[in-house]
Protein backbone atom coordinates (compact mmCIF):
# COMPACT_ATOMS: atom_id res chain seq x y z
CA UNK A 1 0.00 0.00 0.00
CA UNK A 2 1.21 3.49 -0.84
CA UNK A 3 2.54 5.73 1.92
CA UNK A 4 2.80 9.50 1.52
CA UNK A 5 5.39 11.83 3.05
CA UNK A 6 5.12 15.61 2.78
CA UNK A 7 8.00 18.05 2.97
CA UNK A 8 8.79 21.68 2.18
CA UNK A 9 6.77 23.47 4.82
CA UNK A 10 8.16 26.18 7.03
CA UNK A 11 7.97 29.82 8.05
CA UNK A 12 7.67 32.43 5.32
CA UNK A 13 6.81 36.12 5.21
CA UNK A 14 3.65 37.39 3.52
CA UNK A 15 4.19 37.56 -0.22
CA UNK A 16 6.75 34.79 -0.14
CA UNK A 17 6.73 31.37 -1.76
CA UNK A 18 7.03 27.73 -0.76
CA UNK A 19 7.03 24.50 -2.71
CA UNK A 20 5.53 21.49 -0.98
CA UNK A 21 6.45 17.98 -2.06
CA UNK A 22 4.63 14.70 -1.52
CA UNK A 23 6.70 11.58 -2.04
CA UNK A 24 4.89 8.28 -2.42
CA UNK A 25 6.40 4.91 -1.55
CA UNK A 26 4.68 3.31 -4.52
CA UNK A 27 3.04 4.17 -7.80
CA UNK A 28 0.51 6.99 -7.80
CA UNK A 29 -0.62 6.28 -11.34
CA UNK A 30 -3.53 4.13 -10.11
CA UNK A 31 -4.95 6.90 -7.90
CA UNK A 32 -8.05 8.55 -9.30
CA UNK A 33 -6.91 11.92 -7.96
CA UNK A 34 -4.09 13.37 -5.91
CA UNK A 35 -4.66 16.42 -3.79
CA UNK A 36 -3.58 18.81 -1.12
CA UNK A 37 -5.74 19.69 1.88
CA UNK A 38 -5.06 22.04 4.76
CA UNK A 39 -6.27 22.46 8.30
CA UNK A 40 -5.89 25.66 10.29
CA UNK A 41 -6.19 25.67 14.09
CA UNK A 42 -9.81 25.34 15.17
CA UNK A 43 -11.06 24.79 11.63
CA UNK A 44 -12.14 21.85 9.51
CA UNK A 45 -9.79 20.35 6.98
CA UNK A 46 -10.45 21.83 3.55
CA UNK A 47 -9.54 20.88 0.02
CA UNK A 48 -6.94 23.20 -1.50
CA UNK A 49 -6.10 21.63 -4.85
CA UNK A 50 -6.60 18.37 -6.73
CA UNK A 51 -5.14 16.87 -9.87
CA UNK A 52 -6.70 13.99 -11.77
CA UNK A 53 -4.97 11.06 -13.42
CA UNK A 54 -5.42 12.93 -16.68
CA UNK A 55 -3.80 16.09 -15.37
CA UNK A 56 -6.90 18.22 -14.86
CA UNK A 57 -6.68 20.55 -11.86
CA UNK A 58 -9.07 22.33 -9.55
CA UNK A 59 -8.48 24.81 -6.74
CA UNK A 60 -10.36 26.38 -3.91
CA UNK A 61 -11.24 29.95 -4.86
CA UNK A 62 -8.99 31.51 -2.24
CA UNK A 63 -5.80 30.12 -3.83
CA UNK A 64 -6.62 30.41 -7.54
CA UNK A 65 -3.89 32.25 -9.38
CA UNK A 66 -1.44 31.78 -6.52
CA UNK A 67 -1.07 28.00 -6.07
CA UNK A 68 -0.22 25.36 -8.66
CA UNK A 69 -0.54 21.61 -8.19
CA UNK A 70 1.47 19.26 -10.37
CA UNK A 71 2.46 15.61 -10.49
CA UNK A 72 5.36 13.55 -11.75
CA UNK A 73 4.31 9.93 -12.11
CA UNK A 74 7.85 8.82 -12.95
CA UNK A 75 9.00 10.13 -9.56
CA UNK A 76 5.80 9.15 -7.76
CA UNK A 77 5.53 12.69 -6.46
CA UNK A 78 3.00 15.49 -6.23
CA UNK A 79 3.87 19.13 -5.68
CA UNK A 80 2.17 22.31 -4.58
CA UNK A 81 3.83 25.56 -5.60
CA UNK A 82 2.54 28.35 -3.38
CA UNK A 83 3.20 31.97 -4.34
CA UNK A 84 2.05 35.28 -2.90
CA UNK A 85 1.40 33.63 0.43
CA UNK A 86 -0.95 35.27 2.89
CA UNK A 87 -1.29 34.86 6.66
CA UNK A 88 -4.61 33.10 6.11
CA UNK A 89 -2.73 30.35 4.27
CA UNK A 90 -1.22 29.28 7.59
CA UNK A 91 -2.18 25.66 8.22
CA UNK A 92 -0.97 22.10 8.26
CA UNK A 93 -0.96 20.87 4.68
CA UNK A 94 -1.74 17.22 3.92
CA UNK A 95 -1.13 15.20 0.80
CA UNK A 96 -3.95 12.88 -0.22
CA UNK A 97 -4.34 10.03 -2.68
CA UNK A 98 -7.84 8.90 -3.57
CA UNK A 99 -8.50 5.36 -4.75
CA UNK A 100 -11.67 3.39 -5.29
CA UNK A 101 -12.99 2.68 -1.80
CA UNK A 102 -10.33 4.38 0.29
CA UNK A 103 -8.01 7.37 0.77
CA UNK A 104 -4.39 7.63 1.87
CA UNK A 105 -3.09 10.61 3.84
CA UNK A 106 0.37 11.91 4.61
CA UNK A 107 1.43 13.09 8.06
CA UNK A 108 1.20 16.77 7.18
CA UNK A 109 3.66 19.65 6.96
CA UNK A 110 3.28 22.99 8.73
CA UNK A 111 3.11 26.19 6.71
CA UNK A 112 3.26 29.43 8.68
CA UNK A 113 2.95 32.81 6.95
CA UNK A 114 3.91 35.60 9.31
CA UNK A 115 6.10 38.67 9.68
PDB file of N, CA, C and O in Angstrom, residues 50-98:
ATOM      1  N   UNK A  50      -6.605  19.771  -6.308  1.00  0.00           N
ATOM      2  CA  UNK A  50      -6.600  18.374  -6.727  1.00  0.00           C
ATOM      3  C   UNK A  50      -6.115  18.287  -8.170  1.00  0.00           C
ATOM      4  O   UNK A  50      -6.261  19.232  -8.951  1.00  0.00           O
ATOM      5  N   UNK A  51      -5.558  17.140  -8.502  1.00  0.00           N
ATOM      6  CA  UNK A  51      -5.141  16.867  -9.866  1.00  0.00           C
ATOM      7  C   UNK A  51      -5.562  15.449 -10.211  1.00  0.00           C
ATOM      8  O   UNK A  51      -5.328  14.509  -9.450  1.00  0.00           O
ATOM      9  N   UNK A  52      -6.201  15.285 -11.348  1.00  0.00           N
ATOM     10  CA  UNK A  52      -6.697  13.987 -11.768  1.00  0.00           C
ATOM     11  C   UNK A  52      -5.605  13.179 -12.448  1.00  0.00           C
ATOM     12  O   UNK A  52      -4.515  13.679 -12.737  1.00  0.00           O
ATOM     13  N   UNK A  53      -5.920  11.917 -12.713  1.00  0.00           N
ATOM     14  CA  UNK A  53      -4.971  11.065 -13.419  1.00  0.00           C
ATOM     15  C   UNK A  53      -4.670  11.591 -14.815  1.00  0.00           C
ATOM     16  O   UNK A  53      -3.592  11.328 -15.356  1.00  0.00           O
ATOM     17  N   UNK A  54      -5.610  12.339 -15.375  1.00  0.00           N
ATOM     18  CA  UNK A  54      -5.418  12.927 -16.684  1.00  0.00           C
ATOM     19  C   UNK A  54      -4.763  14.294 -16.672  1.00  0.00           C
ATOM     20  O   UNK A  54      -4.527  14.868 -17.736  1.00  0.00           O
ATOM     21  N   UNK A  55      -4.481  14.816 -15.476  1.00  0.00           N
ATOM     22  CA  UNK A  55      -3.799  16.092 -15.366  1.00  0.00           C
ATOM     23  C   UNK A  55      -4.691  17.302 -15.170  1.00  0.00           C
ATOM     24  O   UNK A  55      -4.184  18.427 -15.068  1.00  0.00           O
ATOM     25  N   UNK A  56      -5.998  17.103 -15.106  1.00  0.00           N
ATOM     26  CA  UNK A  56      -6.896  18.221 -14.856  1.00  0.00           C
ATOM     27  C   UNK A  56      -6.769  18.680 -13.411  1.00  0.00           C
ATOM     28  O   UNK A  56      -6.622  17.863 -12.504  1.00  0.00           O
ATOM     29  N   UNK A  57      -6.856  19.984 -13.195  1.00  0.00           N
ATOM     30  CA  UNK A  57      -6.675  20.551 -11.862  1.00  0.00           C
ATOM     31  C   UNK A  57      -7.864  21.393 -11.444  1.00  0.00           C
ATOM     32  O   UNK A  57      -8.570  21.963 -12.277  1.00  0.00           O
ATOM     33  N   UNK A  58      -8.065  21.469 -10.137  1.00  0.00           N
ATOM     34  CA  UNK A  58      -9.075  22.334  -9.554  1.00  0.00           C
ATOM     35  C   UNK A  58      -8.534  22.896  -8.250  1.00  0.00           C
ATOM     36  O   UNK A  58      -7.768  22.235  -7.549  1.00  0.00           O
ATOM     37  N   UNK A  59      -8.966  24.115  -7.921  1.00  0.00           N
ATOM     38  CA  UNK A  59      -8.481  24.811  -6.742  1.00  0.00           C
ATOM     39  C   UNK A  59      -9.620  25.457  -5.985  1.00  0.00           C
ATOM     40  O   UNK A  59     -10.625  25.871  -6.575  1.00  0.00           O
ATOM     41  N   UNK A  60      -9.443  25.580  -4.682  1.00  0.00           N
ATOM     42  CA  UNK A  60     -10.362  26.375  -3.905  1.00  0.00           C
ATOM     43  C   UNK A  60     -10.184  27.838  -4.328  1.00  0.00           C
ATOM     44  O   UNK A  60      -9.084  28.266  -4.697  1.00  0.00           O
ATOM     45  N   UNK A  61     -11.270  28.596  -4.324  1.00  0.00           N
ATOM     46  CA  UNK A  61     -11.239  29.952  -4.859  1.00  0.00           C
ATOM     47  C   UNK A  61     -10.157  30.825  -4.223  1.00  0.00           C
ATOM     48  O   UNK A  61      -9.545  31.659  -4.900  1.00  0.00           O
ATOM     49  N   UNK A  62      -9.910  30.640  -2.948  1.00  0.00           N
ATOM     50  CA  UNK A  62      -8.988  31.509  -2.236  1.00  0.00           C
ATOM     51  C   UNK A  62      -7.531  31.378  -2.678  1.00  0.00           C
ATOM     52  O   UNK A  62      -6.715  32.242  -2.370  1.00  0.00           O
ATOM     53  N   UNK A  63      -7.189  30.310  -3.403  1.00  0.00           N
ATOM     54  CA  UNK A  63      -5.801  30.121  -3.834  1.00  0.00           C
ATOM     55  C   UNK A  63      -5.635  30.185  -5.341  1.00  0.00           C
ATOM     56  O   UNK A  63      -4.501  30.096  -5.837  1.00  0.00           O
ATOM     57  N   UNK A  64      -6.707  30.350  -6.078  1.00  0.00           N
ATOM     58  CA  UNK A  64      -6.618  30.409  -7.535  1.00  0.00           C
ATOM     59  C   UNK A  64      -5.717  31.558  -7.972  1.00  0.00           C
ATOM     60  O   UNK A  64      -5.826  32.673  -7.485  1.00  0.00           O
ATOM     61  N   UNK A  65      -4.829  31.261  -8.897  1.00  0.00           N
ATOM     62  CA  UNK A  65      -3.889  32.249  -9.382  1.00  0.00           C
ATOM     63  C   UNK A  65      -2.624  32.354  -8.562  1.00  0.00           C
ATOM     64  O   UNK A  65      -1.663  33.006  -8.986  1.00  0.00           O
ATOM     65  N   UNK A  66      -2.600  31.728  -7.383  1.00  0.00           N
ATOM     66  CA  UNK A  66      -1.435  31.780  -6.515  1.00  0.00           C
ATOM     67  C   UNK A  66      -0.773  30.415  -6.334  1.00  0.00           C
ATOM     68  O   UNK A  66       0.451  30.333  -6.206  1.00  0.00           O
ATOM     69  N   UNK A  67      -1.579  29.352  -6.293  1.00  0.00           N
ATOM     70  CA  UNK A  67      -1.071  28.001  -6.066  1.00  0.00           C
ATOM     71  C   UNK A  67      -1.154  27.190  -7.352  1.00  0.00           C
ATOM     72  O   UNK A  67      -2.081  27.367  -8.156  1.00  0.00           O
ATOM     73  N   UNK A  68      -0.214  26.267  -7.521  1.00  0.00           N
ATOM     74  CA  UNK A  68      -0.216  25.363  -8.663  1.00  0.00           C
ATOM     75  C   UNK A  68       0.105  23.950  -8.196  1.00  0.00           C
ATOM     76  O   UNK A  68       1.140  23.725  -7.571  1.00  0.00           O
ATOM     77  N   UNK A  69      -0.780  23.011  -8.501  1.00  0.00           N
ATOM     78  CA  UNK A  69      -0.537  21.612  -8.189  1.00  0.00           C
ATOM     79  C   UNK A  69      -0.009  20.918  -9.440  1.00  0.00           C
ATOM     80  O   UNK A  69      -0.441  21.209 -10.556  1.00  0.00           O
ATOM     81  N   UNK A  70       0.925  20.014  -9.255  1.00  0.00           N
ATOM     82  CA  UNK A  70       1.474  19.256 -10.367  1.00  0.00           C
ATOM     83  C   UNK A  70       1.848  17.862  -9.889  1.00  0.00           C
ATOM     84  O   UNK A  70       1.926  17.605  -8.687  1.00  0.00           O
ATOM     85  N   UNK A  71       2.074  16.974 -10.839  1.00  0.00           N
ATOM     86  CA  UNK A  71       2.455  15.612 -10.487  1.00  0.00           C
ATOM     87  C   UNK A  71       3.512  15.104 -11.448  1.00  0.00           C
ATOM     88  O   UNK A  71       3.578  15.522 -12.610  1.00  0.00           O
ATOM     89  N   UNK A  72       4.339  14.194 -10.957  1.00  0.00           N
ATOM     90  CA  UNK A  72       5.362  13.549 -11.753  1.00  0.00           C
ATOM     91  C   UNK A  72       5.247  12.058 -11.468  1.00  0.00           C
ATOM     92  O   UNK A  72       5.767  11.569 -10.470  1.00  0.00           O
ATOM     93  N   UNK A  73       4.545  11.355 -12.334  1.00  0.00           N
ATOM     94  CA  UNK A  73       4.309   9.930 -12.105  1.00  0.00           C
ATOM     95  C   UNK A  73       5.605   9.123 -12.099  1.00  0.00           C
ATOM     96  O   UNK A  73       5.715   8.136 -11.378  1.00  0.00           O
ATOM     97  N   UNK A  74       6.576   9.534 -12.902  1.00  0.00           N
ATOM     98  CA  UNK A  74       7.847   8.824 -12.946  1.00  0.00           C
ATOM     99  C   UNK A  74       8.567   8.875 -11.606  1.00  0.00           C
ATOM    100  O   UNK A  74       9.292   7.952 -11.246  1.00  0.00           O
ATOM    101  N   UNK A  75       8.383   9.973 -10.875  1.00  0.00           N
ATOM    102  CA  UNK A  75       9.003  10.133  -9.562  1.00  0.00           C
ATOM    103  C   UNK A  75       8.045   9.818  -8.420  1.00  0.00           C
ATOM    104  O   UNK A  75       8.422   9.942  -7.251  1.00  0.00           O
ATOM    105  N   UNK A  76       6.827   9.431  -8.760  1.00  0.00           N
ATOM    106  CA  UNK A  76       5.800   9.149  -7.759  1.00  0.00           C
ATOM    107  C   UNK A  76       5.667  10.298  -6.762  1.00  0.00           C
ATOM    108  O   UNK A  76       5.632  10.096  -5.546  1.00  0.00           O
ATOM    109  N   UNK A  77       5.578  11.503  -7.302  1.00  0.00           N
ATOM    110  CA  UNK A  77       5.532  12.689  -6.462  1.00  0.00           C
ATOM    111  C   UNK A  77       4.468  13.659  -6.933  1.00  0.00           C
ATOM    112  O   UNK A  77       4.132  13.720  -8.119  1.00  0.00           O
ATOM    113  N   UNK A  78       3.950  14.420  -5.984  1.00  0.00           N
ATOM    114  CA  UNK A  78       2.999  15.490  -6.234  1.00  0.00           C
ATOM    115  C   UNK A  78       3.524  16.742  -5.557  1.00  0.00           C
ATOM    116  O   UNK A  78       4.107  16.667  -4.469  1.00  0.00           O
ATOM    117  N   UNK A  79       3.309  17.885  -6.187  1.00  0.00           N
ATOM    118  CA  UNK A  79       3.866  19.131  -5.685  1.00  0.00           C
ATOM    119  C   UNK A  79       2.785  20.195  -5.564  1.00  0.00           C
ATOM    120  O   UNK A  79       1.773  20.168  -6.259  1.00  0.00           O
ATOM    121  N   UNK A  80       3.023  21.144  -4.690  1.00  0.00           N
ATOM    122  CA  UNK A  80       2.167  22.312  -4.577  1.00  0.00           C
ATOM    123  C   UNK A  80       3.055  23.540  -4.499  1.00  0.00           C
ATOM    124  O   UNK A  80       3.715  23.770  -3.478  1.00  0.00           O
ATOM    125  N   UNK A  81       3.097  24.307  -5.579  1.00  0.00           N
ATOM    126  CA  UNK A  81       3.826  25.561  -5.599  1.00  0.00           C
ATOM    127  C   UNK A  81       2.916  26.650  -5.070  1.00  0.00           C
ATOM    128  O   UNK A  81       1.835  26.870  -5.611  1.00  0.00           O
ATOM    129  N   UNK A  82       3.352  27.334  -4.031  1.00  0.00           N
ATOM    130  CA  UNK A  82       2.545  28.354  -3.376  1.00  0.00           C
ATOM    131  C   UNK A  82       3.265  29.693  -3.478  1.00  0.00           C
ATOM    132  O   UNK A  82       4.361  29.856  -2.940  1.00  0.00           O
ATOM    133  N   UNK A  83       2.651  30.629  -4.170  1.00  0.00           N
ATOM    134  CA  UNK A  83       3.201  31.965  -4.344  1.00  0.00           C
ATOM    135  C   UNK A  83       2.284  32.995  -3.696  1.00  0.00           C
ATOM    136  O   UNK A  83       1.116  32.731  -3.423  1.00  0.00           O
ATOM    137  N   UNK A  84       2.823  34.183  -3.480  1.00  0.00           N
ATOM    138  CA  UNK A  84       2.051  35.285  -2.900  1.00  0.00           C
ATOM    139  C   UNK A  84       1.312  34.851  -1.644  1.00  0.00           C
ATOM    140  O   UNK A  84       0.118  35.110  -1.476  1.00  0.00           O
ATOM    141  N   UNK A  85       2.026  34.201  -0.760  1.00  0.00           N
ATOM    142  CA  UNK A  85       1.405  33.633   0.434  1.00  0.00           C
ATOM    143  C   UNK A  85       0.852  34.713   1.354  1.00  0.00           C
ATOM    144  O   UNK A  85       1.424  35.792   1.489  1.00  0.00           O
ATOM    145  N   UNK A  86      -0.257  34.380   1.978  1.00  0.00           N
ATOM    146  CA  UNK A  86      -0.951  35.266   2.892  1.00  0.00           C
ATOM    147  C   UNK A  86      -1.022  34.629   4.272  1.00  0.00           C
ATOM    148  O   UNK A  86      -0.971  33.406   4.393  1.00  0.00           O
ATOM    149  N   UNK A  87      -1.170  35.435   5.317  1.00  0.00           N
ATOM    150  CA  UNK A  87      -1.289  34.858   6.664  1.00  0.00           C
ATOM    151  C   UNK A  87      -2.416  33.836   6.779  1.00  0.00           C
ATOM    152  O   UNK A  87      -2.272  32.858   7.531  1.00  0.00           O
ATOM    153  N   UNK A  88      -3.502  34.033   6.050  1.00  0.00           N
ATOM    154  CA  UNK A  88      -4.611  33.097   6.114  1.00  0.00           C
ATOM    155  C   UNK A  88      -4.308  31.752   5.466  1.00  0.00           C
ATOM    156  O   UNK A  88      -5.109  30.820   5.562  1.00  0.00           O
ATOM    157  N   UNK A  89      -3.162  31.632   4.798  1.00  0.00           N
ATOM    158  CA  UNK A  89      -2.729  30.347   4.266  1.00  0.00           C
ATOM    159  C   UNK A  89      -2.078  29.477   5.335  1.00  0.00           C
ATOM    160  O   UNK A  89      -1.768  28.307   5.075  1.00  0.00           O
ATOM    161  N   UNK A  90      -1.844  30.031   6.506  1.00  0.00           N
ATOM    162  CA  UNK A  90      -1.223  29.281   7.589  1.00  0.00           C
ATOM    163  C   UNK A  90      -2.074  28.077   7.970  1.00  0.00           C
ATOM    164  O   UNK A  90      -3.253  28.218   8.285  1.00  0.00           O
ATOM    165  N   UNK A  91      -1.470  26.906   7.934  1.00  0.00           N
ATOM    166  CA  UNK A  91      -2.181  25.663   8.219  1.00  0.00           C
ATOM    167  C   UNK A  91      -1.210  24.500   8.127  1.00  0.00           C
ATOM    168  O   UNK A  91      -0.074  24.654   7.678  1.00  0.00           O
ATOM    169  N   UNK A  92      -1.673  23.337   8.549  1.00  0.00           N
ATOM    170  CA  UNK A  92      -0.972  22.101   8.259  1.00  0.00           C
ATOM    171  C   UNK A  92      -1.493  21.596   6.927  1.00  0.00           C
ATOM    172  O   UNK A  92      -2.707  21.467   6.736  1.00  0.00           O
ATOM    173  N   UNK A  93      -0.594  21.320   6.008  1.00  0.00           N
ATOM    174  CA  UNK A  93      -0.960  20.871   4.676  1.00  0.00           C
ATOM    175  C   UNK A  93      -0.737  19.370   4.558  1.00  0.00           C
ATOM    176  O   UNK A  93       0.321  18.860   4.914  1.00  0.00           O
ATOM    177  N   UNK A  94      -1.754  18.678   4.038  1.00  0.00           N
ATOM    178  CA  UNK A  94      -1.736  17.224   3.923  1.00  0.00           C
ATOM    179  C   UNK A  94      -1.845  16.789   2.473  1.00  0.00           C
ATOM    180  O   UNK A  94      -2.686  17.293   1.727  1.00  0.00           O
ATOM    181  N   UNK A  95      -1.023  15.843   2.098  1.00  0.00           N
ATOM    182  CA  UNK A  95      -1.126  15.204   0.801  1.00  0.00           C
ATOM    183  C   UNK A  95      -2.152  14.078   0.879  1.00  0.00           C
ATOM    184  O   UNK A  95      -2.270  13.402   1.911  1.00  0.00           O
ATOM    185  N   UNK A  96      -2.886  13.881  -0.190  1.00  0.00           N
ATOM    186  CA  UNK A  96      -3.946  12.881  -0.224  1.00  0.00           C
ATOM    187  C   UNK A  96      -3.956  12.156  -1.560  1.00  0.00           C
ATOM    188  O   UNK A  96      -3.791  12.772  -2.606  1.00  0.00           O
ATOM    189  N   UNK A  97      -4.143  10.846  -1.495  1.00  0.00           N
ATOM    190  CA  UNK A  97      -4.343  10.029  -2.682  1.00  0.00           C
ATOM    191  C   UNK A  97      -5.686   9.337  -2.560  1.00  0.00           C
ATOM    192  O   UNK A  97      -5.971   8.700  -1.542  1.00  0.00           O
ATOM    193  N   UNK A  98      -6.505   9.477  -3.588  1.00  0.00           N
ATOM    194  CA  UNK A  98      -7.841   8.899  -3.570  1.00  0.00           C
ATOM    195  C   UNK A  98      -7.918   7.719  -4.535  1.00  0.00           C
ATOM    196  O   UNK A  98      -7.652   7.870  -5.727  1.00  0.00           O
TER     197      UNK A  98
END
